[in-house]
Amino acid sequence: MKKLMVIFASALIATSVFAQAANQPEIEAKEELKTPVSEEMASIQTAFQLADYGYKNGSASSLLCAAEILAQIPTQEMTTKASQDESGYKESASEKKQYTAEQLLEDGKKLAGKDKTLLAYAKTVEKLVKSSATRGAFGGPKYDYSYVYGNSKVSYYNVGFVAGRYAEVDVYSLDGCDLDLYIYDSNWNLIDKDTSYSTSAWCSFVPRWDGNFHIVVKNNSRYMSYFELYTN
């Protein structure tokens, strides 16, 4: 089933990978350590792209596949929460939503209607979702669900990362807004950034020592955006 799911997801959407170079004091500069996006983060990216496609095109199969992927990735809630810049625009152009396996499954079943094949697939996904809800979170990426006002930013202060371990940060707008991502060390030296014109952003680095870093999410759009942020 997992092999079929991967093939199915690949057929529906292609995952974009952005690998960026960094050369700051608190990161390792070895090129071989700047590896592509990890398997877990790539799976999350694929799930969110499938979810976007599913909602925009009314595709039950895309939503169900996204739910299946997320149900198989253990996650933990971040202890550090976003600090809001209150100067931005508070108007929202869309309803509040969150891409969880449970919500994607529910919406996928609605779109499936009476399609027997899709409903059978939904039952399989539902079993995975229920089992993931009862097993608890051990390891896996950490995440936070938050929002950022239009033409504004939010900051996550003092997020800890371990020396020598490949670190990743991913952010996804749930409203189609253009988000940028910045990583700073404890002295506010820029470590990495992703300022591409996109609803998602990804950064990576390798700390030379255990320490705290600051994560900044900037919203370049006019409207407030709900987002999900993941770190490994």
PDB file of C-alpha atoms in Angstrom, residues 41-134:
ATOM      1  CA  MET A  41       9.848  16.862   5.124  1.00  0.00           C
ATOM      2  CA  ALA A  42       9.471  15.843   1.475  1.00  0.00           C
ATOM      3  CA  SER A  43       6.456  13.729   2.425  1.00  0.00           C
ATOM      4  CA  ILE A  44       4.881  16.662   4.274  1.00  0.00           C
ATOM      5  CA  GLN A  45       5.520  18.924   1.284  1.00  0.00           C
ATOM      6  CA  THR A  46       3.884  16.395  -1.025  1.00  0.00           C
ATOM      7  CA  ALA A  47       0.871  16.045   1.275  1.00  0.00           C
ATOM      8  CA  PHE A  48       0.310  19.805   1.414  1.00  0.00           C
ATOM      9  CA  GLN A  49       0.638  20.177  -2.354  1.00  0.00           C
ATOM     10  CA  LEU A  50      -1.851  17.360  -2.825  1.00  0.00           C
ATOM     11  CA  ALA A  51      -4.208  19.050  -0.366  1.00  0.00           C
ATOM     12  CA  ASP A  52      -3.949  22.352  -2.245  1.00  0.00           C
ATOM     13  CA  TYR A  53      -4.645  20.588  -5.523  1.00  0.00           C
ATOM     14  CA  GLY A  54      -7.525  18.631  -4.029  1.00  0.00           C
ATOM     15  CA  TYR A  55      -9.332  21.676  -2.652  1.00  0.00           C
ATOM     16  CA  LYS A  56      -8.782  23.780  -5.767  1.00  0.00           C
ATOM     17  CA  ASN A  57      -9.922  21.055  -8.163  1.00  0.00           C
ATOM     18  CA  GLY A  58     -12.432  19.124  -6.061  1.00  0.00           C
ATOM     19  CA  SER A  59     -10.263  15.999  -6.167  1.00  0.00           C
ATOM     20  CA  ALA A  60     -11.245  13.446  -3.530  1.00  0.00           C
ATOM     21  CA  SER A  61      -8.314  11.184  -4.412  1.00  0.00           C
ATOM     22  CA  SER A  62      -5.821  13.999  -3.787  1.00  0.00           C
ATOM     23  CA  LEU A  63      -7.274  14.814  -0.360  1.00  0.00           C
ATOM     24  CA  LEU A  64      -7.377  11.158   0.648  1.00  0.00           C
ATOM     25  CA  CYS A  65      -3.803  10.602  -0.488  1.00  0.00           C
ATOM     26  CA  ALA A  66      -2.680  13.677   1.463  1.00  0.00           C
ATOM     27  CA  ALA A  67      -4.463  12.348   4.552  1.00  0.00           C
ATOM     28  CA  GLU A  68      -2.776   8.968   4.130  1.00  0.00           C
ATOM     29  CA  ILE A  69       0.671  10.543   3.934  1.00  0.00           C
ATOM     30  CA  LEU A  70       0.191  12.764   7.000  1.00  0.00           C
ATOM     31  CA  ALA A  71      -1.261   9.882   9.020  1.00  0.00           C
ATOM     32  CA  GLN A  72       2.008   7.967   8.609  1.00  0.00           C
ATOM     33  CA  ILE A  73       4.269  10.791   9.826  1.00  0.00           C
ATOM     34  CA  PRO A  74       4.562  11.111  13.622  1.00  0.00           C
ATOM     35  CA  THR A  75       4.722  14.762  14.697  1.00  0.00           C
ATOM     36  CA  GLN A  76       5.106  16.706  17.936  1.00  0.00           C
ATOM     37  CA  GLU A  77       3.701  20.100  18.831  1.00  0.00           C
ATOM     38  CA  MET A  78       6.326  22.855  19.157  1.00  0.00           C
ATOM     39  CA  THR A  79       6.756  24.327  22.623  1.00  0.00           C
ATOM     40  CA  THR A  80       7.879  27.658  21.152  1.00  0.00           C
ATOM     41  CA  LYS A  81       4.980  29.740  19.838  1.00  0.00           C
ATOM     42  CA  ALA A  82       4.882  32.564  17.315  1.00  0.00           C
ATOM     43  CA  SER A  83       5.238  36.176  18.465  1.00  0.00           C
ATOM     44  CA  GLN A  84       3.027  38.399  16.322  1.00  0.00           C
ATOM     45  CA  ASP A  85       3.922  41.735  14.753  1.00  0.00           C
ATOM     46  CA  GLU A  86       0.643  43.571  15.320  1.00  0.00           C
ATOM     47  CA  SER A  87       1.284  46.251  12.683  1.00  0.00           C
ATOM     48  CA  GLY A  88       0.050  44.227   9.704  1.00  0.00           C
ATOM     49  CA  TYR A  89      -3.315  43.984   7.976  1.00  0.00           C
ATOM     50  CA  LYS A  90      -5.766  41.825   9.921  1.00  0.00           C
ATOM     51  CA  GLU A  91      -8.225  41.268   7.070  1.00  0.00           C
ATOM     52  CA  SER A  92      -8.532  37.662   5.865  1.00  0.00           C
ATOM     53  CA  ALA A  93      -9.525  36.598   2.354  1.00  0.00           C
ATOM     54  CA  SER A  94     -10.371  32.999   3.274  1.00  0.00           C
ATOM     55  CA  GLU A  95     -11.854  30.896   6.054  1.00  0.00           C
ATOM     56  CA  LYS A  96      -9.668  29.506   8.820  1.00  0.00           C
ATOM     57  CA  LYS A  97      -8.517  25.987   7.975  1.00  0.00           C
ATOM     58  CA  GLN A  98      -5.860  23.451   8.873  1.00  0.00           C
ATOM     59  CA  TYR A  99      -4.466  20.537   6.884  1.00  0.00           C
ATOM     60  CA  THR A 100      -4.772  17.636   9.314  1.00  0.00           C
ATOM     61  CA  ALA A 101      -5.177  14.006   8.333  1.00  0.00           C
ATOM     62  CA  GLU A 102      -8.605  13.986  10.008  1.00  0.00           C
ATOM     63  CA  GLN A 103      -9.870  17.056   8.143  1.00  0.00           C
ATOM     64  CA  LEU A 104      -8.493  15.922   4.792  1.00  0.00           C
ATOM     65  CA  LEU A 105     -10.104  12.512   5.257  1.00  0.00           C
ATOM     66  CA  GLU A 106     -13.474  14.039   6.101  1.00  0.00           C
ATOM     67  CA  ASP A 107     -13.427  16.390   3.115  1.00  0.00           C
ATOM     68  CA  GLY A 108     -12.137  13.661   0.814  1.00  0.00           C
ATOM     69  CA  LYS A 109     -15.045  11.393   1.768  1.00  0.00           C
ATOM     70  CA  LYS A 110     -17.509  14.190   1.010  1.00  0.00           C
ATOM     71  CA  LEU A 111     -16.022  14.732  -2.438  1.00  0.00           C
ATOM     72  CA  ALA A 112     -15.958  10.987  -3.110  1.00  0.00           C
ATOM     73  CA  GLY A 113     -19.751  10.890  -3.118  1.00  0.00           C
ATOM     74  CA  LYS A 114     -20.900   7.391  -4.075  1.00  0.00           C
ATOM     75  CA  ASP A 115     -17.734   6.364  -5.880  1.00  0.00           C
ATOM     76  CA  LYS A 116     -17.125   2.838  -4.563  1.00  0.00           C
ATOM     77  CA  THR A 117     -13.421   2.819  -5.377  1.00  0.00           C
ATOM     78  CA  LEU A 118     -12.775   6.103  -3.589  1.00  0.00           C
ATOM     79  CA  LEU A 119     -14.930   5.123  -0.608  1.00  0.00           C
ATOM     80  CA  ALA A 120     -12.990   1.862  -0.266  1.00  0.00           C
ATOM     81  CA  TYR A 121      -9.752   3.849  -0.350  1.00  0.00           C
ATOM     82  CA  ALA A 122     -11.198   6.221   2.255  1.00  0.00           C
ATOM     83  CA  LYS A 123     -11.850   3.285   4.615  1.00  0.00           C
ATOM     84  CA  THR A 124      -8.213   2.221   4.341  1.00  0.00           C
ATOM     85  CA  VAL A 125      -7.041   5.761   5.043  1.00  0.00           C
ATOM     86  CA  GLU A 126      -9.471   6.068   7.958  1.00  0.00           C
ATOM     87  CA  LYS A 127      -7.870   3.070   9.671  1.00  0.00           C
ATOM     88  CA  LEU A 128      -4.453   4.707   9.372  1.00  0.00           C
ATOM     89  CA  VAL A 129      -5.753   8.018  10.699  1.00  0.00           C
ATOM     90  CA  LYS A 130      -7.381   6.358  13.724  1.00  0.00           C
ATOM     91  CA  SER A 131      -4.275   4.338  14.539  1.00  0.00           C
ATOM     92  CA  SER A 132      -2.058   7.421  14.304  1.00  0.00           C
ATOM     93  CA  ALA A 133      -4.354   9.310  16.684  1.00  0.00           C
ATOM     94  CA  THR A 134      -4.002   6.664  19.400  1.00  0.00           C
TER      95      THR A 134
END
